[in-house]
Coordinates of C-alpha atoms in Angstrom, one line a residue:
X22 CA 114.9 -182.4 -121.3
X23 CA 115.7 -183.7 -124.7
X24 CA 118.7 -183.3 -126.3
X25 CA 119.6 -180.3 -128.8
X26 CA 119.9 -182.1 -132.0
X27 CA 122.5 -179.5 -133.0
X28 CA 124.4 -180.5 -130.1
X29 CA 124.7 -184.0 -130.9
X30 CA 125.6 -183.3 -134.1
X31 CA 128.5 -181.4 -133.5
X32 CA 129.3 -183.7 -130.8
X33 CA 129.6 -186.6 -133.3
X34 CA 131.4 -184.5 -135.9
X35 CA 133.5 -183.3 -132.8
X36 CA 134.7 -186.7 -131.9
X37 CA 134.9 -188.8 -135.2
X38 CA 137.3 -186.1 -136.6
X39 CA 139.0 -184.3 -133.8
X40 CA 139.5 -187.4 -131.9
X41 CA 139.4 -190.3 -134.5
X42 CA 143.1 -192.0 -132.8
X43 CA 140.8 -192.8 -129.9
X44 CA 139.4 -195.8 -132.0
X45 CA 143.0 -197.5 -131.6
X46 CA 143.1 -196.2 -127.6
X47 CA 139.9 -198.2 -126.9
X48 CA 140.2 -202.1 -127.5
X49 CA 136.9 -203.5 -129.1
X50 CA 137.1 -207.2 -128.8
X51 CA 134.6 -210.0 -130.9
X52 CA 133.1 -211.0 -127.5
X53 CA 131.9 -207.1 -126.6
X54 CA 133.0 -203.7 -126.0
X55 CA 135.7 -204.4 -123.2
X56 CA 137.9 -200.8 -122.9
X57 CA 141.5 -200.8 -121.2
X58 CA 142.1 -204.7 -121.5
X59 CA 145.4 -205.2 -122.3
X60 CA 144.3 -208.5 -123.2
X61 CA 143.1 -207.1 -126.2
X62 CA 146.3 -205.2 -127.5
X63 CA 145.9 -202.1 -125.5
X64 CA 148.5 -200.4 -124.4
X65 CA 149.0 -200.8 -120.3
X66 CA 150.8 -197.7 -120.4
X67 CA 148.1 -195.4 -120.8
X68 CA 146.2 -193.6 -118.5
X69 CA 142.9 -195.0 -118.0
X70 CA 139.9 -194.4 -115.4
X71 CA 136.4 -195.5 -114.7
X72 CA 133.9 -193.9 -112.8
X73 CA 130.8 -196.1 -112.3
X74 CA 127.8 -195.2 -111.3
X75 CA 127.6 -191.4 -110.6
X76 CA 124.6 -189.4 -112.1
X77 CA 126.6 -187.7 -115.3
X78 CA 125.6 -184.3 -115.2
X79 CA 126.0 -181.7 -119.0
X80 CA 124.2 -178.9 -119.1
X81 CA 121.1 -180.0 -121.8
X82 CA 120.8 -183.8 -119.4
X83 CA 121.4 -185.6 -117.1
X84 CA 121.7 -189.4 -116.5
X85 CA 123.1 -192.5 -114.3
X86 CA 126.1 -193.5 -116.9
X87 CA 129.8 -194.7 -116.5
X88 CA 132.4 -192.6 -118.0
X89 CA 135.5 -194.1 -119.2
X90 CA 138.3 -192.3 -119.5
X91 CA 141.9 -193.3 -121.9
X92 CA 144.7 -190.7 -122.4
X93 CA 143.0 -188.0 -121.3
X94 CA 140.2 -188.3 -123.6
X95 CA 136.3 -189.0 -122.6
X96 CA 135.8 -192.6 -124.6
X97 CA 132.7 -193.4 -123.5
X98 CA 129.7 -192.5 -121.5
X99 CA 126.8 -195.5 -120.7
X100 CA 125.5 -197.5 -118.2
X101 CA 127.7 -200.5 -117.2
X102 CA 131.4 -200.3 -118.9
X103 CA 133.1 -202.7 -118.6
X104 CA 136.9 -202.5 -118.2
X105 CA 140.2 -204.6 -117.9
X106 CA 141.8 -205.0 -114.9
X107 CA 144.7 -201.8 -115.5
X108 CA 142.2 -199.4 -115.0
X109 CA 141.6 -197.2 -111.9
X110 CA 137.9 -197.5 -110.8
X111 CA 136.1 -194.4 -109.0
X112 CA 132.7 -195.1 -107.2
X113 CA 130.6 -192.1 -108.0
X114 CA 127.4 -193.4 -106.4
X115 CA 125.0 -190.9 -105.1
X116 CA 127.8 -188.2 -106.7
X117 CA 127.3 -185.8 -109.3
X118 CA 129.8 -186.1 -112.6
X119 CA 130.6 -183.2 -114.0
X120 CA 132.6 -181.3 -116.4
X121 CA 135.3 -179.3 -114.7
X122 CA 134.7 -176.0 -114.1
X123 CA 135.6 -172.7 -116.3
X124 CA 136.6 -170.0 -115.0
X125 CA 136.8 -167.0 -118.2
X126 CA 138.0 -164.2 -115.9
X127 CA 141.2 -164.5 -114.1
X128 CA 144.5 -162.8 -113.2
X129 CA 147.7 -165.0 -112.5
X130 CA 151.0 -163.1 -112.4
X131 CA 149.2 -160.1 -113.0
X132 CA 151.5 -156.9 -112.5
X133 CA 149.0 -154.2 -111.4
X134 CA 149.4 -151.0 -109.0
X135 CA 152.9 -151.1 -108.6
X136 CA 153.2 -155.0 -107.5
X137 CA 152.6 -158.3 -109.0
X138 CA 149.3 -161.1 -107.7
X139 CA 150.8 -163.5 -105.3
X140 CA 149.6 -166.2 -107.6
X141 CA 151.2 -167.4 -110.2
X142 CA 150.3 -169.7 -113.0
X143 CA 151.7 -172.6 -111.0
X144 CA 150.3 -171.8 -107.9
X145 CA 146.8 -170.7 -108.8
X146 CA 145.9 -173.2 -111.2
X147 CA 146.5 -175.5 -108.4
X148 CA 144.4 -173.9 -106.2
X149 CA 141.9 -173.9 -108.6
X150 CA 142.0 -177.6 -109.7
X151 CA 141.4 -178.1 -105.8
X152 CA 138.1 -176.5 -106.2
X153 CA 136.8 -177.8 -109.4
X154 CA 138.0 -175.8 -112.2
X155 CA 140.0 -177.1 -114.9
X156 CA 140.2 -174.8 -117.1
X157 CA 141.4 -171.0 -116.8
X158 CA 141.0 -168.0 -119.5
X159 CA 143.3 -165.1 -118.3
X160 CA 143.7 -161.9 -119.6
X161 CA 147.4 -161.0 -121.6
X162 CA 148.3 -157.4 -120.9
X163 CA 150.1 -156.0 -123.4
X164 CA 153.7 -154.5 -123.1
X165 CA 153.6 -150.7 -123.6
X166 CA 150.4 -151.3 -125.5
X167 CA 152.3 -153.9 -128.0
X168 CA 150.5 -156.9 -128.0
X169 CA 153.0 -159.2 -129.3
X170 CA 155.5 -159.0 -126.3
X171 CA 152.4 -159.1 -123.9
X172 CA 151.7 -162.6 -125.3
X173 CA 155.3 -163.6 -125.2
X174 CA 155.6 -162.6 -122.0
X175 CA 152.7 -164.6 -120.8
X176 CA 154.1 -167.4 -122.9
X177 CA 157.0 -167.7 -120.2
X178 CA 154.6 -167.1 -117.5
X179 CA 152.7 -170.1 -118.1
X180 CA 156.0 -172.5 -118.4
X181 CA 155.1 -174.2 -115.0
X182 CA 151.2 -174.5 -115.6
X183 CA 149.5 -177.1 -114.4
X184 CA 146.2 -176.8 -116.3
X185 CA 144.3 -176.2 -119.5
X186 CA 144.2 -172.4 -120.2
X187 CA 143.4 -169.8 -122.8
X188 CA 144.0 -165.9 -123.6
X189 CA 142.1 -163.2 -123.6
X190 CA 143.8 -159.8 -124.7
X191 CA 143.6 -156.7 -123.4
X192 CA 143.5 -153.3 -125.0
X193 CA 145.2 -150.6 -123.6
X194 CA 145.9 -147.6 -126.5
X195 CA 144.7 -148.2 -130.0
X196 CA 146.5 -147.2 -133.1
X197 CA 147.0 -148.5 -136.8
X198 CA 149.5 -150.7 -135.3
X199 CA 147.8 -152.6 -132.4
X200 CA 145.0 -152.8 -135.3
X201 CA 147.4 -155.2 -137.2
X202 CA 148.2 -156.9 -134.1
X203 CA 145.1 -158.0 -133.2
X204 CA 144.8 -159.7 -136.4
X205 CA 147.9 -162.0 -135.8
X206 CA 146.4 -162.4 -132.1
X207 CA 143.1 -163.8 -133.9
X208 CA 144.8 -166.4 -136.8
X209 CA 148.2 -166.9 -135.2
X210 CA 147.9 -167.2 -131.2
X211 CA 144.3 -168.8 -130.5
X212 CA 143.1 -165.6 -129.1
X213 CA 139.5 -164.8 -129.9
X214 CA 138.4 -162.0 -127.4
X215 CA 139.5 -158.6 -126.9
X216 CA 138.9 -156.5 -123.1
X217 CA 138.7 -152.7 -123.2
X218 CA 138.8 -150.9 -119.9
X219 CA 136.8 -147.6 -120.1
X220 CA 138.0 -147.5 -116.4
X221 CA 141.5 -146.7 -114.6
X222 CA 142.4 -143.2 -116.3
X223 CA 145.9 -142.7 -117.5
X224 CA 146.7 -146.4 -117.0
X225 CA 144.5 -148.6 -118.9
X226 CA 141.4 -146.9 -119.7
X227 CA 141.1 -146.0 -123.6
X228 CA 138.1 -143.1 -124.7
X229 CA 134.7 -143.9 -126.8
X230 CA 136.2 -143.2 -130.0
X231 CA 139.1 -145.6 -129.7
X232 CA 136.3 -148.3 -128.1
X233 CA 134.9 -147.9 -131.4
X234 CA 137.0 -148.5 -133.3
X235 CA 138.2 -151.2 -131.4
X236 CA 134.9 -152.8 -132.0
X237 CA 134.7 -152.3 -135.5
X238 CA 137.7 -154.6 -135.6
X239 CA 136.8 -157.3 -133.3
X240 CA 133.8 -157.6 -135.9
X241 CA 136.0 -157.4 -139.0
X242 CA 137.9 -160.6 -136.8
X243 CA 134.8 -162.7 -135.8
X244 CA 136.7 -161.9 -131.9
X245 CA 134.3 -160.9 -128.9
X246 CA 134.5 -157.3 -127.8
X247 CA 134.8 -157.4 -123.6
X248 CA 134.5 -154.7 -121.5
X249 CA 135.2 -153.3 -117.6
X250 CA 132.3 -150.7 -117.4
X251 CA 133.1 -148.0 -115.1
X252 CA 133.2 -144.3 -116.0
X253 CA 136.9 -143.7 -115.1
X254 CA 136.8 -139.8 -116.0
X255 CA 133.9 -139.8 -113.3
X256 CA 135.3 -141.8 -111.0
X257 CA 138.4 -139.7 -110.8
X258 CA 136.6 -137.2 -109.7
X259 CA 134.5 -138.9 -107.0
X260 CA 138.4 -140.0 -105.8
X261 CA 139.5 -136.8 -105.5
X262 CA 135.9 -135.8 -103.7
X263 CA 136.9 -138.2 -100.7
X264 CA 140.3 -137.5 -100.9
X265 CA 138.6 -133.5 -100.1
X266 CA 136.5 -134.9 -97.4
X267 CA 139.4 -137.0 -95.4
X268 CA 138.0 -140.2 -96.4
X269 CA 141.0 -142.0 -97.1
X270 CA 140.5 -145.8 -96.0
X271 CA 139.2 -148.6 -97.8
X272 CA 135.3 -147.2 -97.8
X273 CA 136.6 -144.6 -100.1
X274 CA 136.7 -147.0 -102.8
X275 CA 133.6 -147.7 -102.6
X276 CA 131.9 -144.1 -102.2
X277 CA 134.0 -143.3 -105.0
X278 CA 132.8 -145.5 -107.7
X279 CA 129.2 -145.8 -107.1
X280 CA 126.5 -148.4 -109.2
X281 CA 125.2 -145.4 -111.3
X282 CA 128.8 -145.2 -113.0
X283 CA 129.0 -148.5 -113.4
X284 CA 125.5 -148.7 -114.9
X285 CA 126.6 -146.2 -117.7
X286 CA 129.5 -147.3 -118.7
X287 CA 127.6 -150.4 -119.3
X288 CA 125.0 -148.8 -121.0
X289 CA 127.2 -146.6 -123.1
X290 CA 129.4 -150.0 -124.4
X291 CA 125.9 -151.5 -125.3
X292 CA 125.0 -148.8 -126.9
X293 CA 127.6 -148.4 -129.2
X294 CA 128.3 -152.1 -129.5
X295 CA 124.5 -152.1 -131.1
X296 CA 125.5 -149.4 -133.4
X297 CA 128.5 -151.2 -134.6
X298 CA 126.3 -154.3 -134.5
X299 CA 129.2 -156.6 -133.0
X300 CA 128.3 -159.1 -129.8
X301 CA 129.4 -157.7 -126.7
X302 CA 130.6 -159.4 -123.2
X303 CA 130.6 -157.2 -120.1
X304 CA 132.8 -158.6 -117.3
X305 CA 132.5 -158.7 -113.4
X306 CA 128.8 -157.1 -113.7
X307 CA 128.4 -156.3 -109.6
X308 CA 125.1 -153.9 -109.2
X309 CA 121.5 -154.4 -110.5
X310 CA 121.6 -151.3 -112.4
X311 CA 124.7 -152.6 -114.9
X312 CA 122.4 -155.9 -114.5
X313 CA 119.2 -154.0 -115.9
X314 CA 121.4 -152.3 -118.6
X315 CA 122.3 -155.9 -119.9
X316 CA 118.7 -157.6 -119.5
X317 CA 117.3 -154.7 -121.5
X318 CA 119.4 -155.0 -124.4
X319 CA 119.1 -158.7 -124.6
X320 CA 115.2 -158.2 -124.3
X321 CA 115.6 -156.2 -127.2
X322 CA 117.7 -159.1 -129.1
X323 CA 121.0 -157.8 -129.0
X324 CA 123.8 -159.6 -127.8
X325 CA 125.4 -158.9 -124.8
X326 CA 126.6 -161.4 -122.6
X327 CA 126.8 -160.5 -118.2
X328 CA 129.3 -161.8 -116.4
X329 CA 128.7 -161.8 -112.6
X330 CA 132.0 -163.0 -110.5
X331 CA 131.3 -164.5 -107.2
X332 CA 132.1 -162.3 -104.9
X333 CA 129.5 -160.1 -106.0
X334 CA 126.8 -163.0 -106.1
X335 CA 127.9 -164.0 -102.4
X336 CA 129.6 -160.6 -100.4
X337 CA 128.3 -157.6 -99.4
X338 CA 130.4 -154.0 -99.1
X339 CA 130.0 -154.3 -95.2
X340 CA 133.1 -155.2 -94.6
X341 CA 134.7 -152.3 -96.3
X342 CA 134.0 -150.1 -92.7
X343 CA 135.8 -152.7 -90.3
X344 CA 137.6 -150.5 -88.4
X345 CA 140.5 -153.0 -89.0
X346 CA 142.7 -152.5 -92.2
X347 CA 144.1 -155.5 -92.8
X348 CA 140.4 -157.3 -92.6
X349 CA 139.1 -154.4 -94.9
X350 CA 141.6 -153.6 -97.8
X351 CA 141.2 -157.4 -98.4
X352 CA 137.6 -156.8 -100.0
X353 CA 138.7 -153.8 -102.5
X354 CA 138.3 -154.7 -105.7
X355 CA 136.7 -153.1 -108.7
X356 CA 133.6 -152.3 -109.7
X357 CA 133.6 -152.6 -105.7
X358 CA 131.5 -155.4 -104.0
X359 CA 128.0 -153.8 -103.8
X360 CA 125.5 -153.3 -100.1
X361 CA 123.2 -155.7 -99.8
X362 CA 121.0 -156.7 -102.3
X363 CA 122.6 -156.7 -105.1
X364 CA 124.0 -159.5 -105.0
X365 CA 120.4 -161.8 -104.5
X366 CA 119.5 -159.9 -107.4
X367 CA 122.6 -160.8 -109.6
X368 CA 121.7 -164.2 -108.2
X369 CA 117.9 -164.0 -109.4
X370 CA 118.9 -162.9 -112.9
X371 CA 121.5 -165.7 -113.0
X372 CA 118.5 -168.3 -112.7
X373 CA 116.3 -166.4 -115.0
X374 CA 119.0 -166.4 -117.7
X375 CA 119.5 -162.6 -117.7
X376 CA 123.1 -163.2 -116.9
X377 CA 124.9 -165.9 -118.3
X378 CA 128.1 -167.5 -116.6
X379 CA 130.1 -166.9 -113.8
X380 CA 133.6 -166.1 -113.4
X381 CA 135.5 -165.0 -110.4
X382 CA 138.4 -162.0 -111.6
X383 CA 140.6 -163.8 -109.6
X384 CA 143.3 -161.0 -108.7
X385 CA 145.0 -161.8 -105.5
X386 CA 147.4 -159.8 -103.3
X387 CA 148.7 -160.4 -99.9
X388 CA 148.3 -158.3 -96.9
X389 CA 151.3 -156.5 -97.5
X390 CA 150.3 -155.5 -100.7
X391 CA 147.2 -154.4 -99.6
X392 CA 148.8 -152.3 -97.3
X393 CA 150.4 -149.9 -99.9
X394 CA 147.3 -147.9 -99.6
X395 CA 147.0 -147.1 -95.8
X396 CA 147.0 -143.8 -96.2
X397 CA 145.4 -143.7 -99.6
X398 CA 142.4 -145.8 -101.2
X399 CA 143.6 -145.6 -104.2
X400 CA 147.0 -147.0 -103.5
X401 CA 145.1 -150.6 -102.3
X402 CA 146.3 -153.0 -105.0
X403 CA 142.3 -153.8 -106.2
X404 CA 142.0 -157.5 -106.8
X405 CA 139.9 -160.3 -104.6
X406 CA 140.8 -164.3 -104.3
X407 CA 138.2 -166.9 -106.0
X408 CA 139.4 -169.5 -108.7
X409 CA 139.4 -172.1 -105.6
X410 CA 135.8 -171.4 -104.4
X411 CA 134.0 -170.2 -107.1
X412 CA 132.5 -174.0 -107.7
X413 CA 131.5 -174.4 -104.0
X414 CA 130.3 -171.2 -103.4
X415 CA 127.9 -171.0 -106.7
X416 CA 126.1 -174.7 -105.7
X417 CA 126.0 -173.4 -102.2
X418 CA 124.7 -170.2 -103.1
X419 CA 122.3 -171.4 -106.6
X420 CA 122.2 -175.3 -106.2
X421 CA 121.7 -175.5 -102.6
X422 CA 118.8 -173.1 -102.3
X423 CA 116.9 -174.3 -105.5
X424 CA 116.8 -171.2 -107.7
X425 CA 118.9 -173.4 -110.7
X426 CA 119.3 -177.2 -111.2
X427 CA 122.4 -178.8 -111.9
X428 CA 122.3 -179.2 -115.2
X429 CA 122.0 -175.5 -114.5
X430 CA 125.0 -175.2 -112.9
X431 CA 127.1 -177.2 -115.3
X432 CA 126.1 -174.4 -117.6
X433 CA 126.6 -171.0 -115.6
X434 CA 130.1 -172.9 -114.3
X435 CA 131.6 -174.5 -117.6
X436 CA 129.4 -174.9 -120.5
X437 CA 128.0 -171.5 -121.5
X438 CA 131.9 -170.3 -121.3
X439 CA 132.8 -173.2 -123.4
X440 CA 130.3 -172.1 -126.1
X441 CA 131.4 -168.2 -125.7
X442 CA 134.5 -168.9 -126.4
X443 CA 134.4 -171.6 -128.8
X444 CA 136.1 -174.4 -126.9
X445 CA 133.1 -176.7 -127.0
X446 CA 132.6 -179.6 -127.1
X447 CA 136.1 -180.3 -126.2
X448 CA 135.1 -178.5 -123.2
X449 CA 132.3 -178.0 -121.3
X450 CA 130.9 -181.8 -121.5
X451 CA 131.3 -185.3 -120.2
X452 CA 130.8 -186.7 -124.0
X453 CA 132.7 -189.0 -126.2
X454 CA 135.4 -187.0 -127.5
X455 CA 135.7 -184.4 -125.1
X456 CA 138.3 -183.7 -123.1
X457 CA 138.9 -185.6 -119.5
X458 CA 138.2 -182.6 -117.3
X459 CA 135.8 -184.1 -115.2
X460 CA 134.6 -183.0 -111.6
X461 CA 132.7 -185.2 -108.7
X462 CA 130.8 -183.1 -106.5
X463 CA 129.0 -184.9 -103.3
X464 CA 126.0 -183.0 -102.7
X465 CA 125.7 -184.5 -99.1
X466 CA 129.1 -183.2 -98.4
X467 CA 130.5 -179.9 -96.9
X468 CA 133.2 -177.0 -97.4
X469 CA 134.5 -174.4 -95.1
X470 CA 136.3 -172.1 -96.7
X471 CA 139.5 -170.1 -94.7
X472 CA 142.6 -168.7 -95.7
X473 CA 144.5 -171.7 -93.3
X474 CA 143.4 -173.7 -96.0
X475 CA 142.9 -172.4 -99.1
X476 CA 145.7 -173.2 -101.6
X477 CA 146.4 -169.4 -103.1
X478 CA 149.8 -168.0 -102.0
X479 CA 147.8 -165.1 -100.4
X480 CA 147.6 -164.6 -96.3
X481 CA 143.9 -163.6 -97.0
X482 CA 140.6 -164.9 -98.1
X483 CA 137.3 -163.1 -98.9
X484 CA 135.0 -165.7 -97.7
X485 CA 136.7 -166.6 -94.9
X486 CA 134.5 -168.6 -92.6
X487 CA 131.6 -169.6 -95.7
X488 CA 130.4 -173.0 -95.3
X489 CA 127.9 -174.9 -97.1
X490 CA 126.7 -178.4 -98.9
X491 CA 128.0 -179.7 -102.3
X492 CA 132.1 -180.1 -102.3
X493 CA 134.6 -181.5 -105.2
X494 CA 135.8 -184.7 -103.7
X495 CA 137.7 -185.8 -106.9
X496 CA 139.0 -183.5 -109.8
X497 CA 140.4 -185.5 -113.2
X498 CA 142.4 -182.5 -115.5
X499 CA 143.2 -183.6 -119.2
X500 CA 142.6 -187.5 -117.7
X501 CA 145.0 -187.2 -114.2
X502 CA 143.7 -187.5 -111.0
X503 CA 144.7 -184.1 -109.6
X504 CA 142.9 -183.7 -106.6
X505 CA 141.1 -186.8 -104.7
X506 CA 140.9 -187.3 -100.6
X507 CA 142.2 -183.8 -99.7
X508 CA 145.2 -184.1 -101.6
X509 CA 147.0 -182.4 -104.6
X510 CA 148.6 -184.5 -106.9
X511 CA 149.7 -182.0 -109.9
X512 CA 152.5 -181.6 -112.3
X513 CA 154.1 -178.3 -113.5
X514 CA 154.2 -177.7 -117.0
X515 CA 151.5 -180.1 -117.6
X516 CA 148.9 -177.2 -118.7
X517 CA 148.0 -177.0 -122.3
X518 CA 147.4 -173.3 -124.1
X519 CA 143.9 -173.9 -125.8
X520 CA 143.7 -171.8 -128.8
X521 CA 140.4 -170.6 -129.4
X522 CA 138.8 -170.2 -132.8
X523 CA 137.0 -166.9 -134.0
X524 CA 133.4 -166.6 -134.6
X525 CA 131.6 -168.0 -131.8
X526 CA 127.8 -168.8 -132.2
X527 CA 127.1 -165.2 -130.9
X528 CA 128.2 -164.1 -134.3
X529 CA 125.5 -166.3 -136.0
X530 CA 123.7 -164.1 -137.9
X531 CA 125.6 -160.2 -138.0
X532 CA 126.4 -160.4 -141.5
X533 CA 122.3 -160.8 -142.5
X534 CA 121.3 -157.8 -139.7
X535 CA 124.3 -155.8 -141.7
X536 CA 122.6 -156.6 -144.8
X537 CA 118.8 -155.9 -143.2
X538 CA 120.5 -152.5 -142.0
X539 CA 121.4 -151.6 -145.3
X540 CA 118.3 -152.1 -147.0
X541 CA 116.4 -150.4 -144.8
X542 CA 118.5 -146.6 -145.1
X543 CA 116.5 -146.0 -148.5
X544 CA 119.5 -143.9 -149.3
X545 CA 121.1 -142.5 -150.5
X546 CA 118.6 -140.6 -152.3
X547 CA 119.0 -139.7 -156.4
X548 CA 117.9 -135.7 -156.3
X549 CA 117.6 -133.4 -159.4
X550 CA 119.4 -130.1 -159.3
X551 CA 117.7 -127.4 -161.2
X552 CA 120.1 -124.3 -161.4
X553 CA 118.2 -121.2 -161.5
X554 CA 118.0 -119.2 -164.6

């Protein structure tokens, strides 16, 4: 495929400006480009590697290249680097190089339901560097609906993080104030996104008219309107109808919060995202009908952007009625995971570019968390495992089977977010300039995937017993080696907070269809009043 000519430009701009230091990090001596050589006045304290070899993988190309690597930048990609002898060589031969994976929908020291995820910051962006991802996007939740202390709070949080991450916000009440907030959250913190939950009544769940105007000022920001699409006045009820029946285990979630009511909520958001005329991004999409709600307001030309996480492109709702607890709590999360089908679907529209990315809504409580709902449903802590397995379980499930490439994959696992969220190229691509957050994945190799050892806190693992071909062997975050022959090798408080710009490319464009809008209304219209005599 040949190379977007807009992408290489902005690559270029990308790394003569943003990067333009790396010219004194890389030694270019009379007799040729050698990088690393002390020889030539480089510094032996940096940190320098060399892959050779691998096939370079980004998601517009592919190509057998080297990639040299100096203070945790990407210096150069070509055949045949040649290096001094203080740099730390990788064989990639027969391997895939990759950018490392993004994951834009997690939940680290998340305080939900009474109780707090079993993973924190530390803990989870380890696991998740053992599986390929490098880079996180979590969501802050505000404090008592103030969204300054929520992003302080998460400030400390992220103290011991060993990994490149960004914010979302959510929204949980809406007033004149939180308006103003959101504005210092756009040009002050780095935060470019916004999640409203039209689900979880009386907690987090805000009506249509404050979603609307919530979107209005997203717009007004340049910052991408999110969404969880559930009708939570609806699905109160259908609580409180198998709470009347003596349904009370962990199938009640999911007979309680049926597809249709995730389908329009999703609809509804669209709906009144196109009336605003603001981009939208609908997270953890699990059923075909929220799926079809999305592909026909893209066909259309609106933009809306579908998230699928994992667990609804690999699981099934089966295991909600083992007759074991312990084994079934573990799989209620929300939307719920779907029956059978839906999934393979999700999966055919994430080939056919219907859906865009991946995430995981990585939310993860322990069995004794889990627990809190014995008696009740909707006591269960809702929340599923995934930032480690996401990148196995998508090449398994996509690669594997032939339904997507892997240039493919690059961009449904890092790229696309990158773009969404206006972190590329500094992520999302092995490219001069970019930064060092580099997978290898061995396509010949295998996973297996159990809760003995995963590297989450939590007792229990959704996909326990999944195996397949494809598996990281090597994982380079911000230029370190942080996961390479089974073993982590990571620092805490090594993790940058990425700030990410407003006005993503999916605003491209609003202010002319404004402008097309108006002209169009033919109003108002200059009348003549003729009083009677």
């Amino acid at each position: 495929m040949a190379v977007d000519r807009h992408i290489l430009v902005s690559s270029l701009i990308f790394f003569f400006f943003s990067y333009s230091h790396l010219v004194y990090g890389a030694q270019f001596c009379e007799s040729g480009t050698v990088y690393g050589d002390s020889g030539c006045g480089t510094s032996s304290a940096s940190s320098k590697i060399l892959i050779t070899g691998g096939i370079v993988v980004n998601a517009f190309h592919q190509e057998v290249a080297d990639v040299y690597v100096e203070d945790g930048i990407i210096v150069a990609v070509k055949p045949n680097i040649k290096v001094g002898d203080d740099v730390t060589v990788i064989d990639a031969t027969g391997k895939f190089v990759m950018p490392g994976g993004i994951d834009p929908h997690t939940h680290l020291a998340f305080e939900f339901m009474g109780t707090e995820t079993v993973d924190d910051f530390f803990h989870g962006q380890a696991a998740a560097l053992a599986g390929g991802t490098t880079t996180h996007i979590d969501f802050v939740i505000p404090v008592n609906g103030n969204l300054t202390a929520g992003f302080e709070a998460y400030e400390k949080k992220t103290e011991n993080a060993c990994m490149d991450y960004g914010f979302h916000m959510a929204i949980t009440k809406w007033d004149d104030e939180i308006s103003r907030e959101t504005e210092i959250m756009v040009k002050e913190k780095g935060i470019n996104s916004f999640k409203f939950f039209m689900a979880y009544k009386g907690a987090l769940m805000i009506n249509d008219e404050l979603l609307l105007d919530g979107f209005k000022r997203c717009k007004s920001l340049g910052a991408l309107a999110m969404v969880h699409a559930e009708n939570g006045d609806a699905v109160v009820e259908g609580q409180k109808r198998m709470i009347d029946l003596g349904i009370t285990g962990p199938e009640g979630h999911d007979l309680s919060r049926p597809a249709l009511l995730e389908a329009e909520a999703t609809g509804r958001a669209i709906r009144l995202a196109k009336f605003v005329n603001t981009p939208l991004y609908v997270v953890h999409v699990m059923s075909i009908e929220a799926m079809e709600e999305i592909a026909k307001a893209r066909k259309s030309g609106q933009r809306v952007i579908g998230e699928p996480v994992v667990s609804g492109l690999v699981l099934d709702n089966s295991k909600l009625w083992d007759p074991d607890f312990r084994i079934a709590s573990k799989y209620v999360m929300s939307p719920p995971i779907r029956e059978a089908g839906h999934g393979k679907a999700l999966q055919a529209a994430l080939a056919n570019g219907l859906l865009q990315l991946v995430g995981t809504d990585h939310c993860s409580f322990n069995s004794t968390q889990k627990a809190f709902g014995i008696d009740d449903f909707r006591k269960i802590p809702n929340g599923v495992n995934g930032i480690e397995e996401r990148m196995h379980l998508v090449w398994d499930a996509m690669v594997e089977s032939g339904q997507i490439s892997p240039s493919d994959y690059v961009r449904v696992t890092s790229t696309e977010c990158a773009k969404i969220f206006n972190i590329y190229p500094r992520k999302g691509a092995i490219l001069a300039g970019s930064d060092a957050d580099i997978i290898i994945l061995n396509p010949n190799a295998t996973f297996e995937i159990s809760a003995r050892l995963h590297h989450s806190r939590s007792d229990n693992n959704v996909y326990e017993g999944f195996a397949g071909k494809g598996k990281v062997e090597v994982t380079i975050a911000g230029g370190r080696i942080v996961w390479q022959n089974e073993e982590l090798n990571v620092v805490p408080g090594s993790g940058k907070y990425i700030k990410m710009s407003p006005y993503s490319y999916l605003f491209s464009g609003i202010d002319k269809t404004d402008a097309n809008y108006l002209s169009s209304l033919k109003a108002p219209v200059q009348r003549q009043f003729n009083s009677p005599i």
